[in-house]
Amino acid sequence: MPSEIEGVELKQQPILSENERIAAQVRSMLDENGVKAVEFLGGPGCGKTSLIECLIQELRSKYKIGYIGADLATTSDTERISKYGVPVVQINTGMECWTPAFLVKQALEKLNLKELDLLFIENLGNLICPFEAPVGAHVRVGVVSVAEGEDKIVKYPKPLMLADVIVINKVDLAELLGINVEKMVADAKKVNPKGLVVVASAKTKQGIEELVEVLGL
Amino acid sequence: MPSEIEGVELKQQPILSENERIAAQVRSMLDENGVKAVEFLGGPGCGKTSLIECLIQELRSKYKIGYIGADLATTSDTERISKYGVPVVQINTGMECWTPAFLVKQALEKLNLKELDLLFIENLGNLICPFEAPVGAHVRVGVVSVAEGEDKIVKYPKPLMLADVIVINKVDLAELLGINVEKMVADAKKVNPKGLVVVASAKTKQGIEELVEVLGL
């Protein structure tokens, strides 16, 4: 990902510019077909897939939903999502730490966009790199789990300020882990200029209705 | 980080070669001063700092210990560690998703290596990129928390195969979260050719003695 660190030559700005050009093409493909795309980003095991499962259960009677999932190596997330009868496409990046927009564009070409209203795009488990490289989604949801520790939002401010919505997930574990959720919410509002923060638990379904509302779905 | 993804020009191999050259210099500086360096790598909130705190408590009567911590934005980990009376150096990378060896080299220059036996280096919270870029440590410990989900090892095989030891942390939460720890251990042994796996909990101190032994400390 791009860098201004001295002493090491990181020629990545051209890649990101090129990525943005392709992300704009992805956005056009979505808009031409009337598909709203919501991207989920966050570290390993923060609960991106579980939140998407909750949203699919909540919304599948209202929208025709599709799913694109990015992972280093496995197809386990797409397998989980396909159980809901939703068309899915898997992206595997190997060792790559972000999902280039051209892979999402290729994935879109495998879906019948005319038959979809809503697309969930799940990025790689990484709380840094994918935030910098938009893939063309209309809304970007950054997810942090309370199980990652109360300090996680202040520790990852630059990525999280690039999200449209921040979800503080696994809140059912907060009491057990001694996490001050109010502090995390305050941190999220401070870090993120849009200030849209949802406290949720994919396990207990807390906050899912609010997330639906915040996403305008 | 390096990539073979088609359609996007990622000229990163030269950076990694240069990084390895500097990592070798770091190793020489450590060896010349008789300092053993143990690096901790893993995703956000997997418990790297807590494990290092446990090791410091266990080992501070035996070794003169130092600490270098890398973080995007804060100094909270170095503040935690400095409470143990250990010399610390903070690296902040901003948006950078890995810790280049030259920053570790600069950090070493701020420590009095002649007065140290053991150095803990905590890399950024990222379960992908930092694994590819050694900073010169003698041992690399990859940490995954059971709170990240039972599938996390199979989902991040390429990074984790580059670790010398894998720690499955926060095992005190395994029962509550319904995590099959034996499966995670088997996955870790399959993924990692060295097969050194320690099941631990920084909270209950489970596995800390075993980790000390595995690290040869």
PDB file of C-alpha atoms in Angstrom, chain A residues 5-200:
ATOM      1  CA  ILE A   5       8.299   6.151   4.520  1.00  0.00           C
ATOM      2  CA  GLU A   6      11.753   7.437   3.751  1.00  0.00           C
ATOM      3  CA  GLY A   7      14.498   5.159   2.553  1.00  0.00           C
ATOM      4  CA  VAL A   8      12.229   2.650   0.885  1.00  0.00           C
ATOM      5  CA  GLU A   9      10.949   3.253  -2.592  1.00  0.00           C
ATOM      6  CA  LEU A  10       7.288   2.418  -2.705  1.00  0.00           C
ATOM      7  CA  LYS A  11       5.909   3.189  -6.147  1.00  0.00           C
ATOM      8  CA  GLN A  12       2.321   2.493  -5.339  1.00  0.00           C
ATOM      9  CA  GLN A  13       0.424   5.673  -6.078  1.00  0.00           C
ATOM     10  CA  PRO A  14       0.069   4.709  -9.760  1.00  0.00           C
ATOM     11  CA  ILE A  15      -1.447   1.393  -8.683  1.00  0.00           C
ATOM     12  CA  LEU A  16      -3.991   3.130  -6.490  1.00  0.00           C
ATOM     13  CA  SER A  17      -4.870   5.634  -9.226  1.00  0.00           C
ATOM     14  CA  GLU A  18      -5.352   2.752 -11.646  1.00  0.00           C
ATOM     15  CA  ASN A  19      -7.382   0.962  -8.984  1.00  0.00           C
ATOM     16  CA  GLU A  20      -9.635   3.999  -8.591  1.00  0.00           C
ATOM     17  CA  ARG A  21     -10.172   4.119 -12.337  1.00  0.00           C
ATOM     18  CA  ILE A  22     -11.348   0.494 -12.292  1.00  0.00           C
ATOM     19  CA  ALA A  23     -13.403   1.086  -9.130  1.00  0.00           C
ATOM     20  CA  ALA A  24     -15.258   3.814 -11.062  1.00  0.00           C
ATOM     21  CA  GLN A  25     -16.000   1.251 -13.794  1.00  0.00           C
ATOM     22  CA  VAL A  26     -17.318  -1.136 -11.128  1.00  0.00           C
ATOM     23  CA  ARG A  27     -19.546   1.644  -9.787  1.00  0.00           C
ATOM     24  CA  SER A  28     -20.898   2.327 -13.304  1.00  0.00           C
ATOM     25  CA  MET A  29     -21.677  -1.362 -13.849  1.00  0.00           C
ATOM     26  CA  LEU A  30     -23.555  -1.405 -10.546  1.00  0.00           C
ATOM     27  CA  ASP A  31     -25.462   1.823 -11.260  1.00  0.00           C
ATOM     28  CA  GLU A  32     -26.409   0.807 -14.796  1.00  0.00           C
ATOM     29  CA  ASN A  33     -28.010  -2.303 -13.341  1.00  0.00           C
ATOM     30  CA  GLY A  34     -29.611  -0.610 -10.336  1.00  0.00           C
ATOM     31  CA  VAL A  35     -27.531  -2.598  -7.851  1.00  0.00           C
ATOM     32  CA  LYS A  36     -26.532  -1.034  -4.529  1.00  0.00           C
ATOM     33  CA  ALA A  37     -23.221  -2.397  -3.239  1.00  0.00           C
ATOM     34  CA  VAL A  38     -22.223  -2.431   0.435  1.00  0.00           C
ATOM     35  CA  GLU A  39     -18.615  -3.346   1.246  1.00  0.00           C
ATOM     36  CA  PHE A  40     -17.502  -4.796   4.579  1.00  0.00           C
ATOM     37  CA  LEU A  41     -13.926  -4.249   5.770  1.00  0.00           C
ATOM     38  CA  GLY A  42     -12.113  -5.201   8.982  1.00  0.00           C
ATOM     39  CA  GLY A  43      -9.504  -7.396  10.616  1.00  0.00           C
ATOM     40  CA  PRO A  44      -9.481 -11.207  10.786  1.00  0.00           C
ATOM     41  CA  GLY A  45     -12.439 -12.579  12.694  1.00  0.00           C
ATOM     42  CA  CYS A  46     -14.132  -9.243  13.415  1.00  0.00           C
ATOM     43  CA  GLY A  47     -17.415 -10.740  12.190  1.00  0.00           C
ATOM     44  CA  LYS A  48     -17.812  -9.420   8.648  1.00  0.00           C
ATOM     45  CA  THR A  49     -19.352 -12.640   7.312  1.00  0.00           C
ATOM     46  CA  SER A  50     -21.658 -13.044  10.329  1.00  0.00           C
ATOM     47  CA  LEU A  51     -22.960  -9.486   9.951  1.00  0.00           C
ATOM     48  CA  ILE A  52     -23.632 -10.098   6.256  1.00  0.00           C
ATOM     49  CA  GLU A  53     -25.480 -13.313   7.183  1.00  0.00           C
ATOM     50  CA  CYS A  54     -27.671 -11.282   9.571  1.00  0.00           C
ATOM     51  CA  LEU A  55     -28.388  -8.691   6.877  1.00  0.00           C
ATOM     52  CA  ILE A  56     -29.262 -11.355   4.311  1.00  0.00           C
ATOM     53  CA  GLN A  57     -31.718 -12.962   6.738  1.00  0.00           C
ATOM     54  CA  GLU A  58     -33.225  -9.555   7.453  1.00  0.00           C
ATOM     55  CA  LEU A  59     -33.399  -8.350   3.845  1.00  0.00           C
ATOM     56  CA  ARG A  60     -33.794 -11.298   1.530  1.00  0.00           C
ATOM     57  CA  SER A  61     -37.568 -10.892   1.253  1.00  0.00           C
ATOM     58  CA  LYS A  62     -37.106  -7.262   0.208  1.00  0.00           C
ATOM     59  CA  TYR A  63     -34.104  -7.435  -2.142  1.00  0.00           C
ATOM     60  CA  LYS A  64     -32.493  -9.808  -4.606  1.00  0.00           C
ATOM     61  CA  ILE A  65     -29.076 -10.150  -3.003  1.00  0.00           C
ATOM     62  CA  GLY A  66     -25.649 -11.183  -4.306  1.00  0.00           C
ATOM     63  CA  TYR A  67     -22.308 -11.657  -2.535  1.00  0.00           C
ATOM     64  CA  ILE A  68     -18.648 -11.337  -3.486  1.00  0.00           C
ATOM     65  CA  GLY A  69     -16.160 -12.557  -0.880  1.00  0.00           C
ATOM     66  CA  ALA A  70     -12.399 -12.038  -0.863  1.00  0.00           C
ATOM     67  CA  ASP A  71     -10.099 -14.293   1.098  1.00  0.00           C
ATOM     68  CA  LEU A  72      -6.433 -15.233   0.889  1.00  0.00           C
ATOM     69  CA  ALA A  73      -6.947 -18.935   0.416  1.00  0.00           C
ATOM     70  CA  THR A  74     -10.315 -20.485   1.263  1.00  0.00           C
ATOM     71  CA  THR A  75     -13.904 -20.513   0.019  1.00  0.00           C
ATOM     72  CA  SER A  76     -15.412 -20.896   3.484  1.00  0.00           C
ATOM     73  CA  ASP A  77     -17.176 -17.513   3.560  1.00  0.00           C
ATOM     74  CA  THR A  78     -18.812 -17.959   0.163  1.00  0.00           C
ATOM     75  CA  GLU A  79     -19.901 -21.443   1.255  1.00  0.00           C
ATOM     76  CA  ARG A  80     -21.500 -19.958   4.364  1.00  0.00           C
ATOM     77  CA  ILE A  81     -23.321 -17.303   2.351  1.00  0.00           C
ATOM     78  CA  SER A  82     -24.424 -19.621  -0.450  1.00  0.00           C
ATOM     79  CA  LYS A  83     -26.511 -21.546   2.102  1.00  0.00           C
ATOM     80  CA  TYR A  84     -28.962 -18.639   1.968  1.00  0.00           C
ATOM     81  CA  GLY A  85     -29.592 -19.275  -1.733  1.00  0.00           C
ATOM     82  CA  VAL A  86     -27.681 -16.139  -2.679  1.00  0.00           C
ATOM     83  CA  PRO A  87     -25.454 -16.100  -5.789  1.00  0.00           C
ATOM     84  CA  VAL A  88     -21.832 -15.850  -4.651  1.00  0.00           C
ATOM     85  CA  VAL A  89     -18.430 -15.288  -6.264  1.00  0.00           C
ATOM     86  CA  GLN A  90     -15.151 -16.055  -4.511  1.00  0.00           C
ATOM     87  CA  ILE A  91     -12.001 -13.992  -4.925  1.00  0.00           C
ATOM     88  CA  ASN A  92      -8.751 -15.517  -3.650  1.00  0.00           C
ATOM     89  CA  THR A  93      -5.709 -13.286  -3.420  1.00  0.00           C
ATOM     90  CA  GLY A  94      -3.038 -15.696  -2.108  1.00  0.00           C
ATOM     91  CA  MET A  95      -0.700 -13.439  -0.166  1.00  0.00           C
ATOM     92  CA  GLU A  96      -2.147 -10.177  -1.390  1.00  0.00           C
ATOM     93  CA  CYS A  97      -3.321  -7.956   1.483  1.00  0.00           C
ATOM     94  CA  TRP A  98      -6.026  -6.026  -0.359  1.00  0.00           C
ATOM     95  CA  THR A  99      -8.611  -6.681  -3.050  1.00  0.00           C
ATOM     96  CA  PRO A 100      -7.884  -4.823  -6.279  1.00  0.00           C
ATOM     97  CA  ALA A 101     -10.996  -3.407  -7.955  1.00  0.00           C
ATOM     98  CA  PHE A 102     -10.270  -5.330 -11.157  1.00  0.00           C
ATOM     99  CA  LEU A 103     -10.867  -8.587  -9.297  1.00  0.00           C
ATOM    100  CA  VAL A 104     -14.239  -7.249  -8.150  1.00  0.00           C
ATOM    101  CA  LYS A 105     -14.954  -6.209 -11.746  1.00  0.00           C
ATOM    102  CA  GLN A 106     -14.161  -9.749 -12.906  1.00  0.00           C
ATOM    103  CA  ALA A 107     -16.387 -11.104 -10.134  1.00  0.00           C
ATOM    104  CA  LEU A 108     -19.256  -8.820 -11.211  1.00  0.00           C
ATOM    105  CA  GLU A 109     -19.014 -10.279 -14.699  1.00  0.00           C
ATOM    106  CA  LYS A 110     -19.778 -13.693 -13.185  1.00  0.00           C
ATOM    107  CA  LEU A 111     -22.994 -12.444 -11.560  1.00  0.00           C
ATOM    108  CA  ASN A 112     -26.226 -11.683 -13.364  1.00  0.00           C
ATOM    109  CA  LEU A 113     -26.465  -8.062 -12.235  1.00  0.00           C
ATOM    110  CA  LYS A 114     -29.836  -7.555 -13.892  1.00  0.00           C
ATOM    111  CA  GLU A 115     -31.280  -9.985 -11.384  1.00  0.00           C
ATOM    112  CA  LEU A 116     -29.820  -8.261  -8.303  1.00  0.00           C
ATOM    113  CA  ASP A 117     -30.815  -5.231  -6.218  1.00  0.00           C
ATOM    114  CA  LEU A 118     -28.227  -5.457  -3.480  1.00  0.00           C
ATOM    115  CA  LEU A 119     -24.640  -6.719  -3.437  1.00  0.00           C
ATOM    116  CA  PHE A 120     -22.527  -7.404  -0.374  1.00  0.00           C
ATOM    117  CA  ILE A 121     -18.773  -7.287  -0.972  1.00  0.00           C
ATOM    118  CA  GLU A 122     -16.644  -8.735   1.804  1.00  0.00           C
ATOM    119  CA  ASN A 123     -13.038  -7.622   1.674  1.00  0.00           C
ATOM    120  CA  LEU A 124     -10.019  -9.488   3.116  1.00  0.00           C
ATOM    121  CA  GLY A 125      -9.437  -9.747   6.849  1.00  0.00           C
ATOM    122  CA  ASN A 126      -7.142  -6.764   7.232  1.00  0.00           C
ATOM    123  CA  LEU A 127      -7.801  -3.603   9.230  1.00  0.00           C
ATOM    124  CA  ILE A 128      -5.344  -1.534   7.179  1.00  0.00           C
ATOM    125  CA  CYS A 129      -4.722  -1.990   3.457  1.00  0.00           C
ATOM    126  CA  PRO A 130      -8.168  -2.646   1.939  1.00  0.00           C
ATOM    127  CA  PHE A 131      -9.516   0.637   3.328  1.00  0.00           C
ATOM    128  CA  GLU A 132      -7.196   2.594   1.035  1.00  0.00           C
ATOM    129  CA  ALA A 133      -8.323   0.879  -2.121  1.00  0.00           C
ATOM    130  CA  PRO A 134     -12.014   1.372  -2.884  1.00  0.00           C
ATOM    131  CA  VAL A 135     -13.538  -1.342  -5.056  1.00  0.00           C
ATOM    132  CA  GLY A 136     -16.514   0.728  -6.245  1.00  0.00           C
ATOM    133  CA  ALA A 137     -19.091  -0.009  -3.527  1.00  0.00           C
ATOM    134  CA  HIS A 138     -21.630   2.704  -2.615  1.00  0.00           C
ATOM    135  CA  VAL A 139     -21.165   2.273   1.124  1.00  0.00           C
ATOM    136  CA  ARG A 140     -18.118   1.057   3.052  1.00  0.00           C
ATOM    137  CA  VAL A 141     -18.619  -0.496   6.473  1.00  0.00           C
ATOM    138  CA  GLY A 142     -15.571  -0.815   8.749  1.00  0.00           C
ATOM    139  CA  VAL A 143     -15.995  -3.531  11.390  1.00  0.00           C
ATOM    140  CA  VAL A 144     -14.129  -3.792  14.681  1.00  0.00           C
ATOM    141  CA  SER A 145     -14.893  -6.437  17.304  1.00  0.00           C
ATOM    142  CA  VAL A 146     -14.842  -5.739  21.035  1.00  0.00           C
ATOM    143  CA  ALA A 147     -12.843  -8.977  21.329  1.00  0.00           C
ATOM    144  CA  GLU A 148      -9.963  -7.137  19.620  1.00  0.00           C
ATOM    145  CA  GLY A 149      -9.727  -4.822  22.641  1.00  0.00           C
ATOM    146  CA  GLU A 150     -11.109  -1.459  23.646  1.00  0.00           C
ATOM    147  CA  ASP A 151      -8.213   0.431  22.033  1.00  0.00           C
ATOM    148  CA  LYS A 152      -8.673  -0.855  18.512  1.00  0.00           C
ATOM    149  CA  ILE A 153     -10.362   2.212  17.057  1.00  0.00           C
ATOM    150  CA  VAL A 154      -7.760   4.703  18.258  1.00  0.00           C
ATOM    151  CA  LYS A 155      -5.047   2.311  17.068  1.00  0.00           C
ATOM    152  CA  TYR A 156      -6.367   2.170  13.479  1.00  0.00           C
ATOM    153  CA  PRO A 157      -7.615   5.733  12.898  1.00  0.00           C
ATOM    154  CA  LYS A 158      -6.416   6.299   9.341  1.00  0.00           C
ATOM    155  CA  PRO A 159      -8.096   3.212   7.879  1.00  0.00           C
ATOM    156  CA  LEU A 160     -11.312   3.688   9.868  1.00  0.00           C
ATOM    157  CA  MET A 161     -11.710   7.328   8.854  1.00  0.00           C
ATOM    158  CA  LEU A 162     -12.106   6.020   5.292  1.00  0.00           C
ATOM    159  CA  ALA A 163     -15.219   3.997   6.194  1.00  0.00           C
ATOM    160  CA  ASP A 164     -18.725   5.425   5.818  1.00  0.00           C
ATOM    161  CA  VAL A 165     -20.050   3.458   8.787  1.00  0.00           C
ATOM    162  CA  ILE A 166     -18.198   1.850  11.706  1.00  0.00           C
ATOM    163  CA  VAL A 167     -19.719  -1.241  13.323  1.00  0.00           C
ATOM    164  CA  ILE A 168     -18.530  -2.207  16.809  1.00  0.00           C
ATOM    165  CA  ASN A 169     -19.342  -5.907  16.721  1.00  0.00           C
ATOM    166  CA  LYS A 170     -19.513  -8.833  19.203  1.00  0.00           C
ATOM    167  CA  VAL A 171     -20.884  -6.471  21.839  1.00  0.00           C
ATOM    168  CA  ASP A 172     -22.376  -9.504  23.618  1.00  0.00           C
ATOM    169  CA  LEU A 173     -18.812 -10.197  24.826  1.00  0.00           C
ATOM    170  CA  ALA A 174     -18.207  -6.668  26.142  1.00  0.00           C
ATOM    171  CA  GLU A 175     -19.162  -7.291  29.762  1.00  0.00           C
ATOM    172  CA  LEU A 176     -17.192 -10.522  30.024  1.00  0.00           C
ATOM    173  CA  LEU A 177     -14.113  -8.876  28.515  1.00  0.00           C
ATOM    174  CA  GLY A 178     -14.480  -5.682  30.557  1.00  0.00           C
ATOM    175  CA  ILE A 179     -14.799  -3.514  27.454  1.00  0.00           C
ATOM    176  CA  ASN A 180     -16.137   0.031  27.774  1.00  0.00           C
ATOM    177  CA  VAL A 181     -18.349   0.171  24.669  1.00  0.00           C
ATOM    178  CA  GLU A 182     -19.222   3.842  25.221  1.00  0.00           C
ATOM    179  CA  LYS A 183     -15.517   4.666  24.935  1.00  0.00           C
ATOM    180  CA  MET A 184     -15.265   2.737  21.660  1.00  0.00           C
ATOM    181  CA  VAL A 185     -18.322   4.582  20.313  1.00  0.00           C
ATOM    182  CA  ALA A 186     -16.816   7.928  21.330  1.00  0.00           C
ATOM    183  CA  ASP A 187     -13.499   6.947  19.693  1.00  0.00           C
ATOM    184  CA  ALA A 188     -15.308   5.922  16.511  1.00  0.00           C
ATOM    185  CA  LYS A 189     -17.194   9.220  16.342  1.00  0.00           C
ATOM    186  CA  LYS A 190     -13.953  11.094  16.875  1.00  0.00           C
ATOM    187  CA  VAL A 191     -12.002   9.114  14.275  1.00  0.00           C
ATOM    188  CA  ASN A 192     -14.662   9.009  11.614  1.00  0.00           C
ATOM    189  CA  PRO A 193     -15.825  12.334  10.205  1.00  0.00           C
ATOM    190  CA  LYS A 194     -19.173  10.860   9.145  1.00  0.00           C
ATOM    191  CA  GLY A 195     -19.719   9.617  12.665  1.00  0.00           C
ATOM    192  CA  LEU A 196     -22.087   6.809  11.737  1.00  0.00           C
ATOM    193  CA  VAL A 197     -21.469   4.177  14.396  1.00  0.00           C
ATOM    194  CA  VAL A 198     -23.516   1.063  15.088  1.00  0.00           C
ATOM    195  CA  VAL A 199     -23.014  -1.171  18.126  1.00  0.00           C
ATOM    196  CA  ALA A 200     -23.944  -4.697  17.125  1.00  0.00           C
TER     197      ALA A 200
END
